[in-house]
Coordinates of C-alpha atoms and ligand atoms in Angstrom, one line a residue:
Chain A
M32 CA -0.2 -0.4 0.3
K33 CA 1.5 3.3 -0.8
L34 CA 0.8 5.2 2.7
L35 CA 2.8 2.4 4.0
R36 CA 5.6 2.1 1.6
D37 CA 5.7 6.5 1.6
T38 CA 5.5 6.6 4.9
S39 CA 8.7 3.5 5.6
L40 CA 10.6 5.6 3.6
I41 CA 10.1 8.4 5.1
F42 CA 10.7 7.2 8.4
Q43 CA 14.1 5.7 7.4
R44 CA 15.6 8.5 6.6
Q45 CA 14.2 10.2 9.6
I46 CA 16.0 7.1 11.2
Q47 CA 19.3 7.2 9.7
L48 CA 20.1 11.1 10.2
L49 CA 19.3 10.2 14.1
L50 CA 21.1 8.0 14.3
R51 CA 24.1 9.9 12.0
N52 CA 23.9 11.9 15.4
P53 CA 24.4 10.3 18.5
V54 CA 24.8 13.3 20.0
W55 CA 21.2 13.7 20.6
I56 CA 20.9 10.2 21.6
F57 CA 23.3 11.0 24.5
V58 CA 21.3 14.3 25.6
G59 CA 18.0 12.6 25.2
V60 CA 19.0 10.4 27.4
F61 CA 21.4 12.2 30.1
Q62 CA 18.8 14.6 31.6
P63 CA 16.1 12.0 32.7
V64 CA 19.2 10.5 34.1
M65 CA 19.7 13.2 36.0
Y66 CA 16.6 14.0 37.4
L67 CA 16.6 10.3 38.2
L68 CA 19.4 10.5 40.2
L69 CA 19.4 14.0 41.9
F70 CA 15.5 14.4 41.9
A71 CA 14.1 11.2 42.7
P72 CA 15.8 11.3 46.2
L73 CA 13.8 14.0 47.2
L74 CA 10.5 12.5 46.6
K75 CA 10.5 9.1 49.2
P76 CA 9.9 12.2 51.9
A77 CA 7.8 14.1 50.3
L78 CA 5.7 12.3 49.0
Q79 CA 5.5 10.3 52.4
V80 CA 5.8 7.3 51.2
G81 CA 7.4 4.0 52.7
S82 CA 10.3 2.4 50.2
N83 CA 12.1 4.2 47.2
A84 CA 10.6 1.8 44.8
E85 CA 7.1 3.6 45.8
A86 CA 8.5 6.5 45.3
Y87 CA 10.0 5.4 41.6
E88 CA 6.3 3.8 40.9
I89 CA 4.7 7.3 41.4
F90 CA 8.4 9.5 39.7
V91 CA 9.2 7.1 37.0
P92 CA 5.4 7.3 34.8
G93 CA 5.5 11.1 35.3
L94 CA 9.1 11.6 34.3
L95 CA 8.3 9.1 31.2
V96 CA 4.7 11.2 30.6
L97 CA 7.0 14.2 30.8
L98 CA 9.3 14.0 27.9
A99 CA 6.7 12.3 25.9
I100 CA 5.2 15.7 26.0
F101 CA 8.4 17.4 25.7
G102 CA 9.8 15.6 23.2
G103 CA 7.0 15.9 21.1
L104 CA 6.3 19.4 21.4
F105 CA 9.6 20.9 20.3
Q106 CA 10.1 18.6 17.6
G107 CA 9.0 21.3 15.3
F108 CA 11.9 22.9 15.3
G109 CA 13.6 20.4 12.7
L110 CA 10.8 20.3 10.5
I111 CA 11.4 24.4 10.5
A112 CA 15.1 23.7 9.3
E113 CA 13.6 20.9 7.1
L114 CA 11.5 23.6 5.3
R115 CA 14.1 26.1 5.3
A116 CA 16.8 23.9 3.7
G117 CA 14.0 23.3 1.0
V118 CA 13.6 19.5 1.8
I119 CA 9.7 19.5 2.8
E120 CA 9.0 21.5 -1.1
R121 CA 11.5 18.7 -2.6
S122 CA 9.0 16.6 -1.2
R123 CA 6.1 18.1 -2.1
V124 CA 6.1 18.3 -5.8
T125 CA 6.7 14.6 -5.4
P126 CA 2.8 12.4 -5.7
V127 CA 4.7 11.1 -2.3
S128 CA 1.3 10.6 0.3
R129 CA 1.0 13.9 2.8
L130 CA -0.1 11.9 5.2
A131 CA 3.3 9.7 5.4
L132 CA 5.4 13.1 5.6
L133 CA 4.1 13.3 8.9
L134 CA 3.9 10.4 9.7
G135 CA 7.1 9.3 8.8
R136 CA 8.4 11.7 11.1
S137 CA 5.9 11.3 13.8
L138 CA 7.3 7.7 13.8
R139 CA 10.7 8.4 14.7
D140 CA 9.5 10.8 17.3
V141 CA 7.9 7.9 18.6
V142 CA 10.7 5.3 18.5
S143 CA 13.0 7.8 20.0
L144 CA 11.3 8.5 22.4
I145 CA 10.5 4.8 23.5
A146 CA 14.2 3.9 23.6
Q147 CA 14.4 6.8 26.1
A148 CA 11.6 5.2 28.3
V149 CA 13.5 1.8 27.8
I150 CA 16.6 3.0 28.9
I151 CA 14.9 4.9 32.1
T152 CA 13.0 2.1 32.4
L153 CA 16.0 -0.3 33.1
L154 CA 18.0 2.3 35.3
A155 CA 15.1 2.7 37.2
L156 CA 14.8 -1.1 37.7
I157 CA 18.1 -0.7 39.3
F158 CA 16.1 1.1 42.3
D159 CA 14.2 -1.2 43.0
L160 CA 11.6 -0.4 40.8
R161 CA 9.3 -3.6 40.0
V162 CA 6.5 -3.1 37.3
F163 CA 4.8 -6.1 35.5
I164 CA 5.9 -6.4 31.6
G165 CA 2.2 -6.6 30.2
N166 CA 1.6 -3.3 32.5
L167 CA 4.9 -2.0 31.1
L168 CA 3.9 -2.2 27.1
L169 CA 0.6 -0.8 27.8
A170 CA 2.4 2.4 29.1
Y171 CA 4.5 2.5 26.8
L172 CA 1.6 2.1 24.1
M173 CA 0.2 5.4 26.2
L174 CA 3.4 7.2 25.8
A175 CA 3.6 6.1 22.5
L176 CA 0.1 7.6 21.8
I177 CA 1.2 11.2 23.7
S178 CA 4.2 11.7 21.7
L179 CA 2.2 10.9 17.8
M180 CA 0.0 13.6 19.1
T181 CA 2.6 16.0 20.8
S182 CA 5.3 15.5 17.7
A183 CA 2.0 15.6 14.9
L184 CA 0.8 18.8 17.0
S185 CA 3.8 20.6 16.9
Y186 CA 4.7 19.7 13.5
G187 CA 1.5 21.3 12.3
V188 CA 2.0 24.4 14.2
A189 CA 5.5 25.1 12.4
L190 CA 3.6 24.9 9.2
V191 CA 1.7 27.3 9.9
V192 CA 4.1 29.5 12.0
K193 CA 7.0 28.7 9.9
S194 CA 9.4 30.4 12.1
E195 CA 11.8 28.9 15.3
D196 CA 10.5 32.4 16.5
A197 CA 7.2 32.2 16.7
L198 CA 7.1 28.5 17.6
A199 CA 9.5 27.9 20.8
P200 CA 6.9 30.7 23.0
L201 CA 4.0 29.1 21.5
M202 CA 5.1 25.5 22.6
N203 CA 6.4 26.9 26.3
T204 CA 2.5 28.7 26.8
V205 CA 1.5 25.5 25.8
A206 CA 3.5 23.1 28.1
Q207 CA 3.5 25.0 30.8
P208 CA -0.1 24.5 32.1
V209 CA -0.1 21.3 31.0
L210 CA 2.7 20.5 32.7
L211 CA 1.3 22.0 35.9
L212 CA -2.1 20.7 36.0
S213 CA -1.1 17.2 34.9
G214 CA 0.4 16.0 38.0
I215 CA 3.1 15.1 36.7
L216 CA 5.8 15.7 38.9
L217 CA 3.8 15.5 41.9
P218 CA 0.8 13.4 42.0
L219 CA -2.3 16.1 42.6
T220 CA -3.2 14.3 46.0
Y221 CA -2.5 17.3 48.0
A222 CA -3.5 19.5 45.7
P223 CA -6.4 21.9 47.1
G224 CA -10.1 20.7 45.1
W225 CA -10.0 23.7 43.1
L226 CA -6.7 22.4 41.7
Q227 CA -7.6 18.7 41.4
G228 CA -11.0 20.6 39.1
I229 CA -9.0 21.8 36.3
A230 CA -6.6 20.0 36.2
D231 CA -9.9 17.6 35.3
W232 CA -10.1 18.8 32.1
N233 CA -6.2 18.5 31.1
P234 CA -6.0 16.2 28.8
F235 CA -3.0 14.5 29.9
S236 CA -3.3 14.3 33.8
W237 CA -5.6 11.9 32.8
A238 CA -3.0 10.0 30.5
V239 CA -0.4 10.5 34.3
D240 CA -3.0 9.1 36.2
G241 CA -3.2 6.0 33.8
T242 CA 0.3 5.9 33.2
R243 CA 0.8 5.6 37.2
A244 CA -2.1 2.5 37.4
L245 CA -0.2 0.9 35.1
F246 CA 3.1 1.3 37.1
R247 CA 1.4 0.5 40.3
G248 CA 0.0 -2.7 39.1
D249 CA -3.1 -1.5 38.4
L250 CA -4.4 -2.7 35.2
G251 CA -8.2 -2.7 36.2
A252 CA -8.2 1.2 36.9
P253 CA -10.7 3.2 35.2
A254 CA -8.0 5.7 34.4
V255 CA -6.1 3.5 32.0
W256 CA -8.3 2.9 29.2
Q257 CA -9.7 6.3 29.9
G258 CA -6.5 7.6 29.6
L259 CA -5.7 5.7 26.5
I260 CA -8.9 6.5 24.7
I261 CA -8.4 9.8 25.2
M262 CA -4.7 9.7 23.8
A263 CA -5.5 7.9 21.4
V264 CA -8.6 10.2 20.1
L265 CA -6.4 13.5 20.3
A266 CA -3.6 11.5 18.5
A267 CA -5.8 10.9 15.4
A268 CA -7.2 14.2 15.6
A269 CA -3.5 16.0 16.2
V270 CA -2.3 13.7 12.7
G271 CA -5.2 14.6 11.0
W272 CA -5.1 18.4 11.2
A273 CA -1.2 18.2 10.8
A274 CA -1.1 16.1 7.5
R275 CA -3.6 18.7 5.9
E276 CA -1.4 21.4 6.7
F277 CA 1.0 19.2 4.8
A278 CA -0.9 18.9 2.0
R279 CA -1.9 22.5 2.2
S280 CA 0.1 25.1 0.1
V281 CA 3.1 26.1 2.1
R282 CA 5.9 29.0 2.1
Chain B
M73 CA 3.8 21.3 -23.8
I74 CA 3.0 23.6 -20.7
E75 CA -0.1 26.2 -22.0
T76 CA -1.5 28.5 -19.6
R77 CA -4.2 31.8 -19.8
G78 CA -4.7 34.1 -17.3
L79 CA -2.8 32.9 -14.7
R80 CA -2.9 34.6 -11.2
K81 CA -2.0 34.8 -8.1
S82 CA -2.2 37.5 -5.3
F83 CA -0.6 37.5 -1.6
M84 CA -1.6 39.4 1.7
S85 CA 1.1 40.5 2.9
R86 CA 1.7 42.7 6.9
Q87 CA 3.2 45.4 7.5
G88 CA 3.1 46.7 10.9
R89 CA -0.7 46.7 11.4
E90 CA -1.8 47.0 7.8
K91 CA -2.3 44.8 5.4
K92 CA -1.7 44.8 1.8
T93 CA -2.6 42.7 -1.3
V94 CA 1.0 42.2 -3.3
E95 CA -1.1 41.1 -7.2
A96 CA 2.2 38.7 -7.5
V97 CA 1.0 37.4 -10.7
R98 CA -1.7 39.0 -13.0
G99 CA -2.5 37.5 -15.7
V100 CA 0.6 35.4 -17.4
D101 CA -0.5 33.3 -20.7
L102 CA 2.4 31.0 -22.1
D103 CA 2.8 28.2 -24.7
V104 CA 5.9 26.4 -24.3
A105 CA 7.1 24.0 -26.8
E106 CA 8.0 20.4 -26.3
G107 CA 12.0 20.2 -26.1
E108 CA 12.8 23.8 -25.6
I109 CA 14.3 25.1 -23.4
F110 CA 12.0 28.5 -22.2
G111 CA 13.3 31.2 -20.2
F112 CA 11.4 33.2 -17.9
L113 CA 13.7 36.8 -17.7
G114 CA 12.7 39.5 -15.0
P115 CA 14.1 41.9 -12.3
N116 CA 13.5 40.6 -8.6
G117 CA 9.9 40.3 -7.3
A118 CA 8.2 39.8 -11.4
G119 CA 6.7 37.2 -10.3
K120 CA 8.7 34.4 -11.9
T121 CA 9.1 31.9 -9.0
T122 CA 5.4 32.4 -8.2
T123 CA 4.3 31.7 -11.2
L124 CA 6.9 28.5 -10.9
R125 CA 5.3 27.2 -8.0
M126 CA 1.9 27.3 -9.4
L127 CA 2.9 25.3 -12.2
A128 CA 4.6 23.1 -9.8
T129 CA 1.2 22.4 -7.7
L130 CA 2.7 24.0 -4.8
I131 CA 0.3 27.1 -4.3
E132 CA -3.3 27.5 -5.8
P133 CA -3.5 29.7 -8.5
D134 CA -6.4 32.6 -7.9
G135 CA -7.2 32.3 -11.4
G136 CA -6.6 31.0 -14.6
T137 CA -5.2 27.7 -16.0
A138 CA -2.8 26.0 -17.1
T139 CA -1.9 22.5 -18.7
I140 CA 1.4 20.6 -18.0
A141 CA 2.3 17.9 -20.1
G142 CA -1.3 16.8 -21.0
A143 CA -2.4 17.2 -17.1
D144 CA -4.9 19.8 -15.7
L145 CA -3.1 21.8 -12.7
R146 CA -6.3 22.7 -11.7
R147 CA -8.1 18.8 -12.1
D148 CA -5.4 16.9 -11.9
P149 CA -2.5 18.2 -9.6
G150 CA -1.6 14.6 -8.5
E151 CA -1.0 13.9 -12.3
V152 CA 1.0 16.9 -12.9
R153 CA 3.3 16.1 -10.1
R154 CA 4.5 12.8 -11.9
R155 CA 5.1 14.4 -14.8
I156 CA 7.2 17.2 -14.2
G157 CA 10.3 18.3 -11.8
Y158 CA 11.3 21.2 -10.1
V159 CA 14.3 22.4 -9.4
A160 CA 13.2 25.7 -6.3
Q161 CA 15.5 29.1 -6.2
G162 CA 16.8 28.4 -2.8
G163 CA 17.8 25.0 -3.2
S164 CA 16.9 21.8 -1.5
T165 CA 19.6 19.5 -0.4
W166 CA 20.4 18.1 3.6
D167 CA 23.7 19.4 5.1
D168 CA 23.9 16.0 6.6
S169 CA 22.8 13.6 3.9
T170 CA 25.0 12.7 0.7
A171 CA 24.1 13.3 -2.7
R172 CA 23.7 9.4 -3.4
E173 CA 21.2 9.1 -0.5
E174 CA 18.7 12.3 -1.4
L175 CA 18.2 11.1 -5.2
V176 CA 17.8 7.5 -3.9
L177 CA 15.2 8.9 -1.8
Q178 CA 13.9 11.2 -4.1
S179 CA 13.4 8.6 -7.2
R180 CA 11.8 6.5 -4.8
L181 CA 9.3 8.6 -3.2
Y182 CA 8.5 9.0 -7.3
G183 CA 7.9 5.5 -7.0
A184 CA 10.7 3.6 -8.4
S185 CA 12.0 0.2 -6.4
K186 CA 15.2 0.4 -4.5
A187 CA 17.7 -1.5 -7.1
S188 CA 16.0 0.8 -9.5
A189 CA 16.8 3.9 -7.8
Q190 CA 20.4 3.3 -6.3
A191 CA 21.1 2.3 -10.2
R192 CA 19.5 5.5 -11.6
A193 CA 21.4 7.6 -9.1
A194 CA 24.5 6.1 -10.0
R195 CA 24.0 7.1 -13.5
V196 CA 22.5 10.7 -12.4
L197 CA 25.4 10.7 -10.7
E198 CA 27.4 10.0 -13.5
G199 CA 25.8 12.5 -15.6
F200 CA 26.5 15.5 -13.6
Q201 CA 29.9 14.6 -12.7
L202 CA 28.8 14.3 -9.1
S203 CA 30.5 10.6 -8.6
E204 CA 33.5 11.3 -6.9
Y205 CA 31.1 13.2 -4.1
A206 CA 28.5 11.3 -4.3
D207 CA 29.1 9.9 -0.6
R208 CA 30.1 13.2 1.0
K209 CA 27.8 14.9 3.3
C210 CA 26.1 17.9 1.4
K211 CA 27.3 20.6 3.5
T212 CA 30.9 20.2 2.0
Y213 CA 30.0 20.9 -1.4
S214 CA 31.2 23.9 -3.4
G215 CA 28.4 26.0 -4.0
G216 CA 28.3 24.9 -7.7
Q217 CA 28.1 21.1 -6.7
R218 CA 25.2 21.8 -4.7
R219 CA 23.5 23.3 -7.1
R220 CA 24.3 20.2 -9.9
V221 CA 23.1 18.3 -6.7
D222 CA 19.7 20.0 -6.8
I223 CA 19.0 19.5 -10.8
A224 CA 19.6 15.8 -10.6
L225 CA 17.6 15.7 -7.9
G226 CA 14.7 17.7 -10.0
I227 CA 15.3 15.1 -12.7
I228 CA 16.3 11.9 -11.1
H229 CA 12.7 10.4 -12.7
E230 CA 12.7 11.5 -15.8
P231 CA 10.0 14.1 -16.4
K232 CA 8.8 15.6 -19.3
V233 CA 9.0 19.1 -18.3
V234 CA 11.8 20.3 -15.9
F235 CA 11.2 23.6 -14.2
L236 CA 14.4 25.0 -12.8
D237 CA 14.4 28.7 -10.6
E238 CA 17.5 30.5 -11.2
P239 CA 19.8 27.6 -11.6
T240 CA 22.9 29.7 -12.4
T241 CA 22.0 32.7 -9.6
G242 CA 25.5 32.4 -7.2
L243 CA 27.9 30.4 -9.4
D244 CA 31.3 32.0 -10.9
P245 CA 31.6 32.3 -14.5
Q246 CA 32.7 28.7 -14.8
S247 CA 30.6 26.8 -12.7
R248 CA 28.0 28.9 -15.0
A249 CA 29.2 27.8 -18.0
H250 CA 29.2 24.0 -17.1
M251 CA 25.3 24.5 -16.0
W252 CA 24.3 25.8 -19.3
D253 CA 25.9 22.7 -20.6
E254 CA 24.1 20.3 -18.5
I255 CA 20.8 22.5 -19.4
R256 CA 21.8 21.6 -22.8
R257 CA 22.0 18.1 -22.1
L258 CA 18.6 17.9 -20.8
R259 CA 17.4 19.1 -23.5
A260 CA 19.0 16.8 -26.3
E261 CA 17.4 14.1 -23.8
G262 CA 13.9 15.1 -25.0
M263 CA 13.1 17.2 -21.6
T264 CA 11.3 20.5 -21.8
V265 CA 13.5 23.1 -19.5
F266 CA 11.6 26.1 -18.0
I267 CA 14.8 28.1 -16.4
T268 CA 13.7 31.2 -14.8
T269 CA 17.0 34.3 -14.8
H270 CA 17.5 37.9 -14.0
Y271 CA 20.9 37.3 -16.6
L272 CA 20.5 38.7 -19.8
D273 CA 23.3 36.6 -20.9
E274 CA 21.5 33.2 -19.9
A275 CA 18.5 34.2 -21.5
D276 CA 19.7 35.6 -24.4
A277 CA 22.4 32.5 -25.2
L278 CA 21.0 29.6 -23.9
C279 CA 17.0 29.5 -24.0
D280 CA 15.7 28.8 -27.4
R281 CA 12.5 31.7 -26.0
I282 CA 12.1 33.7 -23.9
S283 CA 9.3 35.9 -21.9
I284 CA 9.9 38.9 -20.1
M285 CA 8.3 39.4 -16.8
D286 CA 7.7 42.9 -14.9
N287 CA 5.4 42.9 -12.5
G288 CA 3.9 39.9 -12.3
E289 CA 2.9 40.4 -16.4
I290 CA 4.7 39.2 -18.9
V291 CA 5.6 42.2 -21.3
A292 CA 7.4 40.5 -24.0
S293 CA 7.5 37.3 -25.3
G294 CA 9.9 35.1 -28.5
T295 CA 13.0 34.1 -29.6
P296 CA 15.9 36.3 -28.1
A297 CA 16.7 37.1 -31.6
S298 CA 13.4 38.6 -32.6
L299 CA 12.8 40.1 -29.7
K300 CA 15.9 42.0 -30.6
R301 CA 15.0 42.5 -34.4
E302 CA 11.5 44.2 -32.7
I303 CA 13.7 47.4 -32.0
S304 CA 14.4 49.3 -34.8
G305 CA 17.8 50.4 -35.8
D306 CA 21.5 50.3 -33.0
V307 CA 22.3 52.0 -30.0
V308 CA 25.0 53.9 -30.1
R309 CA 26.7 54.3 -26.5
V310 CA 29.0 57.2 -25.4
A311 CA 31.4 57.0 -22.5
L312 CA 31.5 60.3 -20.8
A313 CA 32.8 62.3 -17.4
V314 CA 30.6 62.0 -15.1
D315 CA 30.6 65.8 -14.2
T316 CA 29.0 65.6 -18.4
I317 CA 26.4 63.7 -18.1
A318 CA 23.8 66.8 -17.8
A319 CA 25.3 68.8 -20.7
A320 CA 25.2 65.8 -22.9
A321 CA 21.7 64.9 -22.1
E322 CA 21.1 68.4 -23.0
A323 CA 22.8 68.3 -25.8
L324 CA 20.9 65.6 -26.9
E325 CA 17.7 65.7 -25.9
N326 CA 16.1 65.1 -30.1
Y327 CA 16.9 61.7 -29.3
K328 CA 15.7 58.6 -27.2
I329 CA 18.2 58.7 -24.8
E330 CA 19.0 57.2 -21.7
T331 CA 21.3 58.3 -18.5
Y332 CA 24.2 56.2 -16.9
D333 CA 26.3 57.7 -14.3
D334 CA 29.0 57.3 -16.7
S335 CA 27.7 57.2 -20.1
V336 CA 24.9 57.9 -22.0
R337 CA 22.9 55.3 -24.4
L338 CA 21.0 56.6 -27.9
F339 CA 18.5 54.4 -29.6
V340 CA 18.9 55.3 -33.7
E341 CA 17.8 54.7 -36.8
D342 CA 21.1 54.1 -38.2
G343 CA 24.1 54.1 -36.4
A344 CA 26.4 55.3 -38.7
T345 CA 24.7 58.3 -39.9
A346 CA 23.7 58.8 -36.3
I347 CA 27.6 58.9 -35.2
P348 CA 28.7 61.9 -36.6
Q349 CA 25.7 63.9 -35.8
I350 CA 25.9 62.7 -31.9
L351 CA 30.2 63.8 -32.3
R352 CA 28.9 67.2 -33.7
A353 CA 26.2 68.2 -31.1
L354 CA 28.3 67.1 -28.3
D355 CA 31.4 69.0 -29.8
A356 CA 29.4 71.8 -30.1
A357 CA 28.1 72.2 -26.5
G358 CA 32.0 71.9 -25.4
V359 CA 31.1 68.1 -23.7
P360 CA 34.5 65.9 -23.9
L361 CA 33.9 62.8 -25.1
G362 CA 35.5 59.2 -23.4
A363 CA 34.8 55.9 -26.0
I364 CA 32.2 55.5 -27.9
E365 CA 30.6 52.2 -29.1
L366 CA 27.7 50.7 -31.6
H367 CA 26.1 47.8 -30.7
R368 CA 22.9 45.8 -31.8
P369 CA 20.3 46.0 -29.4
S370 CA 20.9 43.7 -26.5
L371 CA 17.7 41.9 -24.7
D372 CA 18.1 44.6 -22.1
D373 CA 17.0 47.4 -24.4
V374 CA 13.8 45.5 -25.6
F375 CA 13.1 45.3 -21.4
L376 CA 14.3 48.9 -21.5
T377 CA 11.9 49.8 -24.0
K378 CA 9.0 47.5 -23.2
T379 CA 9.1 48.9 -19.6
G380 CA 10.9 51.9 -19.3
R381 CA 13.5 50.8 -16.7
S382 CA 16.6 49.2 -17.4
L383 CA 17.0 45.5 -16.2
R384 CA 20.5 45.9 -14.5
E385 CA 19.1 48.6 -12.5
S386 CA 15.9 47.2 -11.6
Ligands
ATP125 N1 4.3 34.4 0.4 C1 4.0 35.4 0.1 N2 3.4 36.3 0.9 C2 3.7 37.5 0.2 N3 4.4 38.3 -1.1 C3 4.9 37.4 -1.6 C4 4.8 36.1 -1.0 N4 5.6 35.2 -2.3 C5 5.7 36.4 -3.0 N5 5.5 37.2 -2.7 C6 5.9 38.8 -3.5 O1 5.3 38.5 -4.5 C7 6.0 39.4 -5.7 C8 6.7 38.2 -6.5 O2 7.2 37.5 -6.0 P1 8.4 35.7 -6.5 O3 9.3 35.7 -5.9 O4 7.7 35.8 -7.7 O5 9.3 36.9 -7.7 P2 10.8 36.9 -8.4 O6 10.4 36.9 -9.8 O7 11.2 35.6 -8.5 O8 11.6 37.2 -8.1 P3 13.7 36.7 -7.5 O9 14.1 37.2 -8.7 O10 13.9 37.9 -6.5 O11 13.9 35.6 -7.6 C9 6.9 39.8 -4.9 O12 7.0 41.4 -5.0 C10 7.4 39.3 -3.6 O13 7.2 39.9 -2.5
MG126 MG1 12.8 34.3 -7.7

């Protein structure tokens, strides 16, 4: 099928370029590891939990969701560089599927995020985190959907604004409330009622709750399927919109 | 091979608070024959790129029709894409990729299998004398090499028509001559080549036919020779000292005259009889003169008579 073929062509190229730049992988892993080593030790007392393992159960899923959101939202910068180099225009005069131009790139972002997530999970295992493999895979699915959505969103916005100067503040403005209102770094259990009320409207807060439930081993928690469905719907919407932007005239 | 009627495009541009409409292309009619090198000559901002981008399906025209290689631009842009190649003014290579990788990918985006894409890439690299650098990253190429890669990317799928937006801008004279040879080779292979340029000598020497564009409109079309023939007579150029230009212009006010910083140009019926009269007029006005030369009208003179401006100045 043409879409699959085109997507895999774009994906292969993007992965090839990504691997050619190993510095990126180092940076991508270094930061979260710092969080794991330097921030996490504060958690056990702060969260008032009994063991390191419990603290990591709460913190690691939050950290992974954070990476998925931020990693995705800032992918647009790479696209602007490609726009400027004329690579996108060159692709757009070929009969290649416009959806593939987006999916090939977004899938690269998903794959690199999952690679990051695996490394972090493995490290957390050293710190006594324990999680069921089946639950872990579902959690990765959640992360994949989040990163698919945020990267597609970022590409769409990049195609609309076409300049780094506009993209950076825009993405920061989106990211900040999302971050604060999702209970990513600390659960909102202790938050005042009004704050929790607002957070209920933040789709990412559902995703974080679901991911935490999975790490806890609580597969049956409603937050799991609710989070997955919300993320899947939003990812599909973001992909559809961004692919339309690829199809539209760009300059 | 390419036929357009009344092609139009305007842009909304914002300057501070004010919104302004820029009519980039205002009704362009073109007829490009199969197998020719067709040139679009015009100054900066004439609307050349905008026209090309419309024909290459990158932006939608506001109005008008176009048929390219038998496919209708408005109804069937997908088919147009399959039949054309397009090389953007600003280039299209990625710094960290090699020419070979770019070519193989481009060929595969047009549907070629991996093996045939590799074979095509090798052949095109050979043709453009790029084999030596093929596996180096694009950022290490010289301007001329990189431009050749751009063009190779535009023709890797052997299109019927290829659009080259300013293929030689920024190249040194030797690379330009080289590029002209490449473009002639494309024509020899049966392609129809549509180039834009703001170099007069390029339009003159390379193109079979040209259209001169200014301010979104085509002001003249034809072969370079026929366009120049339309301007009857000769051009006399008189080199002068800077401070005597005004006096000279006054002395020669009966002629059709253009003044420059260091010379004046006169359009005359017959150079041989005009020159003695010009010399006498200048002598009578006491203007000391430098070199005087007689030449047949150039494309710049064509542009000048059609627009009232010189292409060199705009
Ligand atoms: N996206 C756009 N938004 C607003 N104005 C535009 C846009 N694209 C082109 N223009 C304007 O349209 C006019 C024609 O531009 P175009 O790029 O077609 O000129 P050109 O003949 O290719 O010039 P050059 O020789 O400098 O490449 C210019 O005035 C330009 O500023
Ligand atoms: Mg241009």
